[in-house]
Protein backbone atom coordinates (compact mmCIF):
# COMPACT_ATOMS: atom_id res chain seq x y z
CA UNK A 1 0.00 0.00 0.00
CA UNK A 2 1.27 3.46 -0.93
CA UNK A 3 2.13 5.78 1.94
CA UNK A 4 0.73 9.31 1.65
CA UNK A 5 1.71 12.55 3.36
CA UNK A 6 0.28 16.04 3.41
CA UNK A 7 2.96 17.70 1.29
CA UNK A 8 4.00 21.10 2.60
CA UNK A 9 5.14 22.19 -0.88
CA UNK A 10 2.02 21.20 -2.81
CA UNK A 11 -0.42 21.56 0.12
CA UNK A 12 -2.23 18.30 -0.60
CA UNK A 13 -2.11 14.59 0.18
CA UNK A 14 0.36 12.92 -2.15
CA UNK A 15 2.48 9.78 -2.28
CA UNK A 16 5.28 9.95 0.27
CA UNK A 17 8.88 8.80 0.17
CA UNK A 18 9.63 5.18 1.06
CA UNK A 19 12.28 6.22 3.59
CA UNK A 20 13.99 9.40 4.81
CA UNK A 21 16.33 10.78 2.12
CA UNK A 22 19.14 11.13 4.68
CA UNK A 23 19.63 10.44 8.40
CA UNK A 24 18.73 12.77 11.23
CA UNK A 25 15.86 15.09 12.09
CA UNK A 26 15.88 16.94 8.75
CA UNK A 27 15.63 13.68 6.82
CA UNK A 28 12.81 12.51 9.07
CA UNK A 29 10.96 15.82 8.64
CA UNK A 30 11.19 15.49 4.85
CA UNK A 31 9.99 11.89 5.06
CA UNK A 32 6.94 12.94 7.09
CA UNK A 33 6.02 16.18 5.29
CA UNK A 34 7.27 16.12 1.70
CA UNK A 35 5.81 14.14 -1.19
CA UNK A 36 7.74 11.99 -3.61
CA UNK A 37 6.80 14.48 -6.36
CA UNK A 38 8.14 17.50 -4.44
CA UNK A 39 11.35 15.62 -3.57
CA UNK A 40 11.93 14.74 -7.23
CA UNK A 41 11.35 18.38 -8.18
CA UNK A 42 13.91 19.42 -5.56
CA UNK A 43 16.48 16.92 -6.85
CA UNK A 44 16.06 18.34 -10.35
CA UNK A 45 16.43 21.93 -9.10
CA UNK A 46 19.44 20.95 -6.97
CA UNK A 47 21.13 19.40 -10.00
CA UNK A 48 20.59 22.61 -11.97
CA UNK A 49 22.10 24.67 -9.14
CA UNK A 50 25.12 22.39 -8.81
CA UNK A 51 25.79 22.38 -12.53
CA UNK A 52 25.11 26.02 -13.39
CA UNK A 53 26.79 27.47 -10.31
CA UNK A 54 29.69 24.97 -10.51
CA UNK A 55 29.22 23.95 -6.88
CA UNK A 56 31.58 21.49 -5.23
CA UNK A 57 29.28 19.44 -3.00
CA UNK A 58 32.23 18.59 -0.75
CA UNK A 59 32.68 22.31 0.09
CA UNK A 60 30.95 23.15 3.40
CA UNK A 61 29.78 26.52 2.02
CA UNK A 62 28.19 24.83 -1.00
CA UNK A 63 26.53 22.25 1.26
CA UNK A 64 25.15 25.01 3.50
CA UNK A 65 23.88 26.88 0.43
CA UNK A 66 22.12 23.76 -0.87
CA UNK A 67 20.65 23.01 2.58
CA UNK A 68 19.22 26.54 2.73
CA UNK A 69 17.90 26.32 -0.83
CA UNK A 70 16.30 22.92 -0.12
CA UNK A 71 14.42 24.30 2.89
CA UNK A 72 13.28 27.36 0.94
CA UNK A 73 12.22 25.24 -2.05
CA UNK A 74 10.22 22.76 0.02
CA UNK A 75 8.56 25.60 1.95
CA UNK A 76 7.52 27.46 -1.24
CA UNK A 77 9.84 30.38 -0.56
CA UNK A 78 11.90 32.13 -3.22
CA UNK A 79 15.00 30.20 -4.29
CA UNK A 80 18.07 30.89 -6.39
CA UNK A 81 17.65 30.22 -10.08
CA UNK A 82 20.22 28.46 -12.22
CA UNK A 83 21.57 31.31 -14.35
CA UNK A 84 22.24 30.29 -17.91
CA UNK A 85 19.91 27.29 -17.86
CA UNK A 86 17.64 27.12 -20.89
CA UNK A 87 15.05 24.35 -20.77
CA UNK A 88 15.01 22.14 -23.86
CA UNK A 89 12.32 22.95 -26.38
CA UNK A 90 9.83 20.34 -27.47
CA UNK A 91 11.00 20.52 -31.07
CA UNK A 92 14.72 20.23 -30.24
CA UNK A 93 15.21 17.52 -32.88
CA UNK A 94 14.03 19.72 -35.72
PDB file of N, CA and C in Angstrom:
ATOM      1  N   UNK A   1       0.834  -1.182   0.000  1.00  0.00           N
ATOM      2  CA  UNK A   1       0.000   0.000   0.000  1.00  0.00           C
ATOM      3  C   UNK A   1       0.881   1.248   0.000  1.00  0.00           C
ATOM      4  N   UNK A   2       0.501   2.233  -0.803  1.00  0.00           N
ATOM      5  CA  UNK A   2       1.272   3.462  -0.927  1.00  0.00           C
ATOM      6  C   UNK A   2       1.065   4.351   0.295  1.00  0.00           C
ATOM      7  N   UNK A   3       2.161   4.877   0.790  1.00  0.00           N
ATOM      8  CA  UNK A   3       2.132   5.781   1.935  1.00  0.00           C
ATOM      9  C   UNK A   3       1.891   7.204   1.442  1.00  0.00           C
ATOM     10  N   UNK A   4       0.968   7.932   2.059  1.00  0.00           N
ATOM     11  CA  UNK A   4       0.727   9.308   1.655  1.00  0.00           C
ATOM     12  C   UNK A   4       1.084  10.268   2.788  1.00  0.00           C
ATOM     13  N   UNK A   5       1.408  11.483   2.402  1.00  0.00           N
ATOM     14  CA  UNK A   5       1.715  12.552   3.355  1.00  0.00           C
ATOM     15  C   UNK A   5       1.009  13.814   2.883  1.00  0.00           C
ATOM     16  N   UNK A   6       0.758  14.726   3.813  1.00  0.00           N
ATOM     17  CA  UNK A   6       0.277  16.040   3.409  1.00  0.00           C
ATOM     18  C   UNK A   6       1.528  16.839   3.074  1.00  0.00           C
ATOM     19  N   UNK A   7       1.737  17.067   1.781  1.00  0.00           N
ATOM     20  CA  UNK A   7       2.962  17.705   1.294  1.00  0.00           C
ATOM     21  C   UNK A   7       2.933  19.203   1.580  1.00  0.00           C
ATOM     22  N   UNK A   8       3.965  19.675   2.273  1.00  0.00           N
ATOM     23  CA  UNK A   8       3.996  21.101   2.596  1.00  0.00           C
ATOM     24  C   UNK A   8       4.291  21.960   1.375  1.00  0.00           C
ATOM     25  N   UNK A   9       4.900  21.414   0.338  1.00  0.00           N
ATOM     26  CA  UNK A   9       5.143  22.190  -0.882  1.00  0.00           C
ATOM     27  C   UNK A   9       3.872  22.315  -1.699  1.00  0.00           C
ATOM     28  N   UNK A  10       3.194  21.207  -1.942  1.00  0.00           N
ATOM     29  CA  UNK A  10       2.022  21.205  -2.814  1.00  0.00           C
ATOM     30  C   UNK A  10       0.702  21.353  -2.060  1.00  0.00           C
ATOM     31  N   UNK A  11       0.752  21.343  -0.722  1.00  0.00           N
ATOM     32  CA  UNK A  11      -0.419  21.560   0.121  1.00  0.00           C
ATOM     33  C   UNK A  11      -1.580  20.605  -0.198  1.00  0.00           C
ATOM     34  N   UNK A  12      -1.209  19.333  -0.394  1.00  0.00           N
ATOM     35  CA  UNK A  12      -2.225  18.301  -0.605  1.00  0.00           C
ATOM     36  C   UNK A  12      -1.654  16.934  -0.259  1.00  0.00           C
ATOM     37  N   UNK A  13      -2.532  15.971  -0.092  1.00  0.00           N
ATOM     38  CA  UNK A  13      -2.112  14.594   0.178  1.00  0.00           C
ATOM     39  C   UNK A  13      -1.543  13.996  -1.101  1.00  0.00           C
ATOM     40  N   UNK A  14      -0.313  13.534  -1.014  1.00  0.00           N
ATOM     41  CA  UNK A  14       0.364  12.918  -2.151  1.00  0.00           C
ATOM     42  C   UNK A  14       1.186  11.732  -1.667  1.00  0.00           C
ATOM     43  N   UNK A  15       1.635  10.932  -2.610  1.00  0.00           N
ATOM     44  CA  UNK A  15       2.477   9.781  -2.279  1.00  0.00           C
ATOM     45  C   UNK A  15       3.754  10.261  -1.600  1.00  0.00           C
ATOM     46  N   UNK A  16       4.094   9.590  -0.485  1.00  0.00           N
ATOM     47  CA  UNK A  16       5.281   9.945   0.271  1.00  0.00           C
ATOM     48  C   UNK A  16       6.503   9.149  -0.149  1.00  0.00           C
ATOM     49  N   UNK A  17       7.629   9.525   0.405  1.00  0.00           N
ATOM     50  CA  UNK A  17       8.881   8.805   0.167  1.00  0.00           C
ATOM     51  C   UNK A  17       8.848   7.476   0.918  1.00  0.00           C
ATOM     52  N   UNK A  18       9.568   6.488   0.405  1.00  0.00           N
ATOM     53  CA  UNK A  18       9.630   5.179   1.061  1.00  0.00           C
ATOM     54  C   UNK A  18      10.415   5.231   2.367  1.00  0.00           C
ATOM     55  N   UNK A  19      11.436   6.094   2.399  1.00  0.00           N
ATOM     56  CA  UNK A  19      12.282   6.224   3.589  1.00  0.00           C
ATOM     57  C   UNK A  19      12.868   7.626   3.617  1.00  0.00           C
ATOM     58  N   UNK A  20      13.381   8.075   4.751  1.00  0.00           N
ATOM     59  CA  UNK A  20      13.991   9.405   4.807  1.00  0.00           C
ATOM     60  C   UNK A  20      15.143   9.503   3.795  1.00  0.00           C
ATOM     61  N   UNK A  21      15.291  10.642   3.130  1.00  0.00           N
ATOM     62  CA  UNK A  21      16.335  10.778   2.117  1.00  0.00           C
ATOM     63  C   UNK A  21      17.746  10.829   2.697  1.00  0.00           C
ATOM     64  N   UNK A  22      17.857  11.148   3.973  1.00  0.00           N
ATOM     65  CA  UNK A  22      19.135  11.128   4.680  1.00  0.00           C
ATOM     66  C   UNK A  22      18.855  11.023   6.169  1.00  0.00           C
ATOM     67  N   UNK A  23      19.859  10.641   6.970  1.00  0.00           N
ATOM     68  CA  UNK A  23      19.631  10.440   8.398  1.00  0.00           C
ATOM     69  C   UNK A  23      19.420  11.749   9.159  1.00  0.00           C
ATOM     70  N   UNK A  24      18.869  11.622  10.347  1.00  0.00           N
ATOM     71  CA  UNK A  24      18.726  12.770  11.228  1.00  0.00           C
ATOM     72  C   UNK A  24      17.353  13.404  11.165  1.00  0.00           C
ATOM     73  N   UNK A  25      17.164  14.439  11.992  1.00  0.00           N
ATOM     74  CA  UNK A  25      15.856  15.086  12.087  1.00  0.00           C
ATOM     75  C   UNK A  25      15.376  15.724  10.773  1.00  0.00           C
ATOM     76  N   UNK A  26      16.291  16.319  10.012  1.00  0.00           N
ATOM     77  CA  UNK A  26      15.877  16.940   8.751  1.00  0.00           C
ATOM     78  C   UNK A  26      15.382  15.890   7.769  1.00  0.00           C
ATOM     79  N   UNK A  27      16.067  14.769   7.690  1.00  0.00           N
ATOM     80  CA  UNK A  27      15.630  13.681   6.818  1.00  0.00           C
ATOM     81  C   UNK A  27      14.286  13.133   7.245  1.00  0.00           C
ATOM     82  N   UNK A  28      14.088  13.005   8.548  1.00  0.00           N
ATOM     83  CA  UNK A  28      12.812  12.506   9.072  1.00  0.00           C
ATOM     84  C   UNK A  28      11.690  13.497   8.784  1.00  0.00           C
ATOM     85  N   UNK A  29      11.961  14.784   8.928  1.00  0.00           N
ATOM     86  CA  UNK A  29      10.964  15.818   8.636  1.00  0.00           C
ATOM     87  C   UNK A  29      10.546  15.759   7.162  1.00  0.00           C
ATOM     88  N   UNK A  30      11.497  15.605   6.279  1.00  0.00           N
ATOM     89  CA  UNK A  30      11.193  15.491   4.850  1.00  0.00           C
ATOM     90  C   UNK A  30      10.352  14.242   4.601  1.00  0.00           C
ATOM     91  N   UNK A  31      10.723  13.147   5.219  1.00  0.00           N
ATOM     92  CA  UNK A  31       9.989  11.893   5.061  1.00  0.00           C
ATOM     93  C   UNK A  31       8.532  12.042   5.484  1.00  0.00           C
ATOM     94  N   UNK A  32       8.286  12.796   6.536  1.00  0.00           N
ATOM     95  CA  UNK A  32       6.943  12.936   7.088  1.00  0.00           C
ATOM     96  C   UNK A  32       6.103  14.029   6.441  1.00  0.00           C
ATOM     97  N   UNK A  33       6.747  14.996   5.755  1.00  0.00           N
ATOM     98  CA  UNK A  33       6.018  16.179   5.291  1.00  0.00           C
ATOM     99  C   UNK A  33       6.231  16.577   3.834  1.00  0.00           C
ATOM    100  N   UNK A  34       6.982  15.778   3.093  1.00  0.00           N
ATOM    101  CA  UNK A  34       7.268  16.121   1.699  1.00  0.00           C
ATOM    102  C   UNK A  34       6.914  14.934   0.817  1.00  0.00           C
ATOM    103  N   UNK A  35       6.223  15.203  -0.274  1.00  0.00           N
ATOM    104  CA  UNK A  35       5.812  14.142  -1.188  1.00  0.00           C
ATOM    105  C   UNK A  35       6.965  13.687  -2.073  1.00  0.00           C
ATOM    106  N   UNK A  36       6.777  12.521  -2.650  1.00  0.00           N
ATOM    107  CA  UNK A  36       7.744  11.988  -3.611  1.00  0.00           C
ATOM    108  C   UNK A  36       7.897  12.972  -4.781  1.00  0.00           C
ATOM    109  N   UNK A  37       6.777  13.526  -5.245  1.00  0.00           N
ATOM    110  CA  UNK A  37       6.801  14.476  -6.360  1.00  0.00           C
ATOM    111  C   UNK A  37       7.636  15.710  -6.016  1.00  0.00           C
ATOM    112  N   UNK A  38       7.403  16.308  -4.849  1.00  0.00           N
ATOM    113  CA  UNK A  38       8.143  17.498  -4.438  1.00  0.00           C
ATOM    114  C   UNK A  38       9.631  17.183  -4.276  1.00  0.00           C
ATOM    115  N   UNK A  39       9.942  15.995  -3.751  1.00  0.00           N
ATOM    116  CA  UNK A  39      11.347  15.624  -3.568  1.00  0.00           C
ATOM    117  C   UNK A  39      12.037  15.470  -4.924  1.00  0.00           C
ATOM    118  N   UNK A  40      11.358  14.874  -5.893  1.00  0.00           N
ATOM    119  CA  UNK A  40      11.933  14.735  -7.231  1.00  0.00           C
ATOM    120  C   UNK A  40      12.141  16.111  -7.874  1.00  0.00           C
ATOM    121  N   UNK A  41      11.198  17.019  -7.659  1.00  0.00           N
ATOM    122  CA  UNK A  41      11.347  18.383  -8.178  1.00  0.00           C
ATOM    123  C   UNK A  41      12.554  19.061  -7.543  1.00  0.00           C
ATOM    124  N   UNK A  42      12.741  18.846  -6.229  1.00  0.00           N
ATOM    125  CA  UNK A  42      13.912  19.419  -5.560  1.00  0.00           C
ATOM    126  C   UNK A  42      15.199  18.837  -6.137  1.00  0.00           C
ATOM    127  N   UNK A  43      15.263  17.534  -6.320  1.00  0.00           N
ATOM    128  CA  UNK A  43      16.482  16.919  -6.846  1.00  0.00           C
ATOM    129  C   UNK A  43      16.825  17.493  -8.217  1.00  0.00           C
ATOM    130  N   UNK A  44      15.820  17.735  -9.038  1.00  0.00           N
ATOM    131  CA  UNK A  44      16.059  18.341 -10.351  1.00  0.00           C
ATOM    132  C   UNK A  44      16.617  19.758 -10.190  1.00  0.00           C
ATOM    133  N   UNK A  45      15.983  20.544  -9.321  1.00  0.00           N
ATOM    134  CA  UNK A  45      16.434  21.925  -9.100  1.00  0.00           C
ATOM    135  C   UNK A  45      17.844  21.944  -8.507  1.00  0.00           C
ATOM    136  N   UNK A  46      18.103  21.036  -7.575  1.00  0.00           N
ATOM    137  CA  UNK A  46      19.435  20.954  -6.970  1.00  0.00           C
ATOM    138  C   UNK A  46      20.490  20.645  -8.027  1.00  0.00           C
ATOM    139  N   UNK A  47      20.192  19.740  -8.931  1.00  0.00           N
ATOM    140  CA  UNK A  47      21.129  19.398 -10.003  1.00  0.00           C
ATOM    141  C   UNK A  47      21.423  20.620 -10.866  1.00  0.00           C
ATOM    142  N   UNK A  48      20.381  21.382 -11.193  1.00  0.00           N
ATOM    143  CA  UNK A  48      20.589  22.607 -11.974  1.00  0.00           C
ATOM    144  C   UNK A  48      21.502  23.571 -11.229  1.00  0.00           C
ATOM    145  N   UNK A  49      21.258  23.759  -9.927  1.00  0.00           N
ATOM    146  CA  UNK A  49      22.095  24.672  -9.141  1.00  0.00           C
ATOM    147  C   UNK A  49      23.543  24.208  -9.110  1.00  0.00           C
ATOM    148  N   UNK A  50      23.756  22.930  -8.873  1.00  0.00           N
ATOM    149  CA  UNK A  50      25.121  22.394  -8.808  1.00  0.00           C
ATOM    150  C   UNK A  50      25.833  22.596 -10.137  1.00  0.00           C
ATOM    151  N   UNK A  51      25.158  22.273 -11.219  1.00  0.00           N
ATOM    152  CA  UNK A  51      25.791  22.378 -12.535  1.00  0.00           C
ATOM    153  C   UNK A  51      26.014  23.818 -12.970  1.00  0.00           C
ATOM    154  N   UNK A  52      25.009  24.652 -12.881  1.00  0.00           N
ATOM    155  CA  UNK A  52      25.107  26.016 -13.391  1.00  0.00           C
ATOM    156  C   UNK A  52      25.960  26.920 -12.514  1.00  0.00           C
ATOM    157  N   UNK A  53      25.978  26.653 -11.214  1.00  0.00           N
ATOM    158  CA  UNK A  53      26.788  27.466 -10.312  1.00  0.00           C
ATOM    159  C   UNK A  53      28.150  26.828 -10.026  1.00  0.00           C
ATOM    160  N   UNK A  54      28.403  25.692 -10.658  1.00  0.00           N
ATOM    161  CA  UNK A  54      29.685  24.975 -10.512  1.00  0.00           C
ATOM    162  C   UNK A  54      30.010  24.728  -9.038  1.00  0.00           C
ATOM    163  N   UNK A  55      29.035  24.196  -8.320  1.00  0.00           N
ATOM    164  CA  UNK A  55      29.222  23.950  -6.881  1.00  0.00           C
ATOM    165  C   UNK A  55      29.984  22.652  -6.656  1.00  0.00           C
ATOM    166  N   UNK A  56      30.871  22.680  -5.690  1.00  0.00           N
ATOM    167  CA  UNK A  56      31.580  21.493  -5.229  1.00  0.00           C
ATOM    168  C   UNK A  56      30.825  21.012  -3.989  1.00  0.00           C
ATOM    169  N   UNK A  57      30.121  19.903  -4.110  1.00  0.00           N
ATOM    170  CA  UNK A  57      29.278  19.442  -3.002  1.00  0.00           C
ATOM    171  C   UNK A  57      30.082  18.998  -1.779  1.00  0.00           C
ATOM    172  N   UNK A  58      31.392  18.911  -1.902  1.00  0.00           N
ATOM    173  CA  UNK A  58      32.230  18.593  -0.747  1.00  0.00           C
ATOM    174  C   UNK A  58      32.604  19.858   0.033  1.00  0.00           C
ATOM    175  N   UNK A  59      32.375  21.035  -0.555  1.00  0.00           N
ATOM    176  CA  UNK A  59      32.679  22.308   0.086  1.00  0.00           C
ATOM    177  C   UNK A  59      31.581  22.629   1.108  1.00  0.00           C
ATOM    178  N   UNK A  60      31.956  22.856   2.374  1.00  0.00           N
ATOM    179  CA  UNK A  60      30.948  23.147   3.405  1.00  0.00           C
ATOM    180  C   UNK A  60      30.055  24.340   3.061  1.00  0.00           C
ATOM    181  N   UNK A  61      30.598  25.361   2.396  1.00  0.00           N
ATOM    182  CA  UNK A  61      29.782  26.520   2.019  1.00  0.00           C
ATOM    183  C   UNK A  61      28.746  26.126   0.974  1.00  0.00           C
ATOM    184  N   UNK A  62      29.123  25.287   0.026  1.00  0.00           N
ATOM    185  CA  UNK A  62      28.190  24.826  -1.001  1.00  0.00           C
ATOM    186  C   UNK A  62      27.105  23.952  -0.368  1.00  0.00           C
ATOM    187  N   UNK A  63      27.505  23.099   0.577  1.00  0.00           N
ATOM    188  CA  UNK A  63      26.529  22.251   1.261  1.00  0.00           C
ATOM    189  C   UNK A  63      25.539  23.098   2.050  1.00  0.00           C
ATOM    190  N   UNK A  64      26.031  24.121   2.732  1.00  0.00           N
ATOM    191  CA  UNK A  64      25.150  25.010   3.500  1.00  0.00           C
ATOM    192  C   UNK A  64      24.200  25.759   2.563  1.00  0.00           C
ATOM    193  N   UNK A  65      24.711  26.203   1.423  1.00  0.00           N
ATOM    194  CA  UNK A  65      23.882  26.882   0.432  1.00  0.00           C
ATOM    195  C   UNK A  65      22.776  25.952  -0.050  1.00  0.00           C
ATOM    196  N   UNK A  66      23.121  24.716  -0.385  1.00  0.00           N
ATOM    197  CA  UNK A  66      22.120  23.759  -0.867  1.00  0.00           C
ATOM    198  C   UNK A  66      21.113  23.397   0.222  1.00  0.00           C
ATOM    199  N   UNK A  67      21.573  23.280   1.471  1.00  0.00           N
ATOM    200  CA  UNK A  67      20.648  23.014   2.584  1.00  0.00           C
ATOM    201  C   UNK A  67      19.626  24.144   2.707  1.00  0.00           C
ATOM    202  N   UNK A  68      20.119  25.380   2.637  1.00  0.00           N
ATOM    203  CA  UNK A  68      19.223  26.538   2.731  1.00  0.00           C
ATOM    204  C   UNK A  68      18.242  26.554   1.557  1.00  0.00           C
ATOM    205  N   UNK A  69      18.753  26.311   0.353  1.00  0.00           N
ATOM    206  CA  UNK A  69      17.897  26.318  -0.830  1.00  0.00           C
ATOM    207  C   UNK A  69      16.853  25.205  -0.768  1.00  0.00           C
ATOM    208  N   UNK A  70      17.249  24.039  -0.247  1.00  0.00           N
ATOM    209  CA  UNK A  70      16.299  22.923  -0.118  1.00  0.00           C
ATOM    210  C   UNK A  70      15.145  23.316   0.795  1.00  0.00           C
ATOM    211  N   UNK A  71      15.462  23.893   1.948  1.00  0.00           N
ATOM    212  CA  UNK A  71      14.422  24.298   2.888  1.00  0.00           C
ATOM    213  C   UNK A  71      13.501  25.338   2.262  1.00  0.00           C
ATOM    214  N   UNK A  72      14.082  26.311   1.587  1.00  0.00           N
ATOM    215  CA  UNK A  72      13.279  27.358   0.943  1.00  0.00           C
ATOM    216  C   UNK A  72      12.400  26.759  -0.151  1.00  0.00           C
ATOM    217  N   UNK A  73      12.961  25.875  -0.959  1.00  0.00           N
ATOM    218  CA  UNK A  73      12.220  25.239  -2.055  1.00  0.00           C
ATOM    219  C   UNK A  73      11.033  24.443  -1.513  1.00  0.00           C
ATOM    220  N   UNK A  74      11.276  23.624  -0.521  1.00  0.00           N
ATOM    221  CA  UNK A  74      10.223  22.755   0.016  1.00  0.00           C
ATOM    222  C   UNK A  74       9.175  23.521   0.818  1.00  0.00           C
ATOM    223  N   UNK A  75       9.511  24.754   1.217  1.00  0.00           N
ATOM    224  CA  UNK A  75       8.563  25.598   1.947  1.00  0.00           C
ATOM    225  C   UNK A  75       7.933  26.665   1.047  1.00  0.00           C
ATOM    226  N   UNK A  76       8.097  26.524  -0.255  1.00  0.00           N
ATOM    227  CA  UNK A  76       7.515  27.460  -1.236  1.00  0.00           C
ATOM    228  C   UNK A  76       7.993  28.891  -1.047  1.00  0.00           C
ATOM    229  N   UNK A  77       9.245  29.049  -0.656  1.00  0.00           N
ATOM    230  CA  UNK A  77       9.838  30.379  -0.555  1.00  0.00           C
ATOM    231  C   UNK A  77      10.679  30.607  -1.805  1.00  0.00           C
ATOM    232  N   UNK A  78      11.099  31.848  -2.029  1.00  0.00           N
ATOM    233  CA  UNK A  78      11.896  32.129  -3.224  1.00  0.00           C
ATOM    234  C   UNK A  78      13.260  31.443  -3.104  1.00  0.00           C
ATOM    235  N   UNK A  79      13.718  30.917  -4.237  1.00  0.00           N
ATOM    236  CA  UNK A  79      14.999  30.204  -4.289  1.00  0.00           C
ATOM    237  C   UNK A  79      15.851  30.780  -5.409  1.00  0.00           C
ATOM    238  N   UNK A  80      17.142  30.487  -5.339  1.00  0.00           N
ATOM    239  CA  UNK A  80      18.068  30.888  -6.392  1.00  0.00           C
ATOM    240  C   UNK A  80      17.704  30.154  -7.681  1.00  0.00           C
ATOM    241  N   UNK A  81      17.870  30.842  -8.774  1.00  0.00           N
ATOM    242  CA  UNK A  81      17.654  30.221 -10.081  1.00  0.00           C
ATOM    243  C   UNK A  81      19.011  29.848 -10.666  1.00  0.00           C
ATOM    244  N   UNK A  82      18.994  28.879 -11.543  1.00  0.00           N
ATOM    245  CA  UNK A  82      20.224  28.463 -12.218  1.00  0.00           C
ATOM    246  C   UNK A  82      20.431  29.379 -13.410  1.00  0.00           C
ATOM    247  N   UNK A  83      21.312  30.379 -13.260  1.00  0.00           N
ATOM    248  CA  UNK A  83      21.573  31.306 -14.350  1.00  0.00           C
ATOM    249  C   UNK A  83      22.132  30.542 -15.539  1.00  0.00           C
ATOM    250  N   UNK A  84      21.711  30.916 -16.699  1.00  0.00           N
ATOM    251  CA  UNK A  84      22.239  30.295 -17.908  1.00  0.00           C
ATOM    252  C   UNK A  84      21.487  29.054 -18.342  1.00  0.00           C
ATOM    253  N   UNK A  85      20.637  28.506 -17.486  1.00  0.00           N
ATOM    254  CA  UNK A  85      19.907  27.292 -17.858  1.00  0.00           C
ATOM    255  C   UNK A  85      18.766  27.650 -18.802  1.00  0.00           C
ATOM    256  N   UNK A  86      18.718  26.963 -19.933  1.00  0.00           N
ATOM    257  CA  UNK A  86      17.638  27.125 -20.891  1.00  0.00           C
ATOM    258  C   UNK A  86      16.977  25.762 -21.041  1.00  0.00           C
ATOM    259  N   UNK A  87      15.700  25.652 -20.651  1.00  0.00           N
ATOM    260  CA  UNK A  87      15.051  24.347 -20.772  1.00  0.00           C
ATOM    261  C   UNK A  87      14.972  23.914 -22.229  1.00  0.00           C
ATOM    262  N   UNK A  88      15.093  22.621 -22.477  1.00  0.00           N
ATOM    263  CA  UNK A  88      15.011  22.137 -23.862  1.00  0.00           C
ATOM    264  C   UNK A  88      13.636  22.425 -24.442  1.00  0.00           C
ATOM    265  N   UNK A  89      13.602  22.725 -25.714  1.00  0.00           N
ATOM    266  CA  UNK A  89      12.320  22.949 -26.383  1.00  0.00           C
ATOM    267  C   UNK A  89      11.773  21.627 -26.853  1.00  0.00           C
ATOM    268  N   UNK A  90      10.471  21.581 -27.050  1.00  0.00           N
ATOM    269  CA  UNK A  90       9.826  20.340 -27.475  1.00  0.00           C
ATOM    270  C   UNK A  90      10.242  19.910 -28.863  1.00  0.00           C
ATOM    271  N   UNK A  91      10.605  20.868 -29.696  1.00  0.00           N
ATOM    272  CA  UNK A  91      10.998  20.525 -31.065  1.00  0.00           C
ATOM    273  C   UNK A  91      12.518  20.615 -31.236  1.00  0.00           C
ATOM    274  N   UNK A  92      13.257  20.160 -30.225  1.00  0.00           N
ATOM    275  CA  UNK A  92      14.722  20.229 -30.236  1.00  0.00           C
ATOM    276  C   UNK A  92      15.344  19.394 -31.352  1.00  0.00           C
ATOM    277  N   UNK A  93      14.657  18.378 -31.837  1.00  0.00           N
ATOM    278  CA  UNK A  93      15.210  17.518 -32.876  1.00  0.00           C
ATOM    279  C   UNK A  93      14.989  18.067 -34.286  1.00  0.00           C
ATOM    280  N   UNK A  94      14.306  19.175 -34.394  1.00  0.00           N
ATOM    281  CA  UNK A  94      14.029  19.721 -35.724  1.00  0.00           C
ATOM    282  C   UNK A  94      15.030  20.744 -36.126  1.00  0.00           C
TER     283      UNK A  94
END
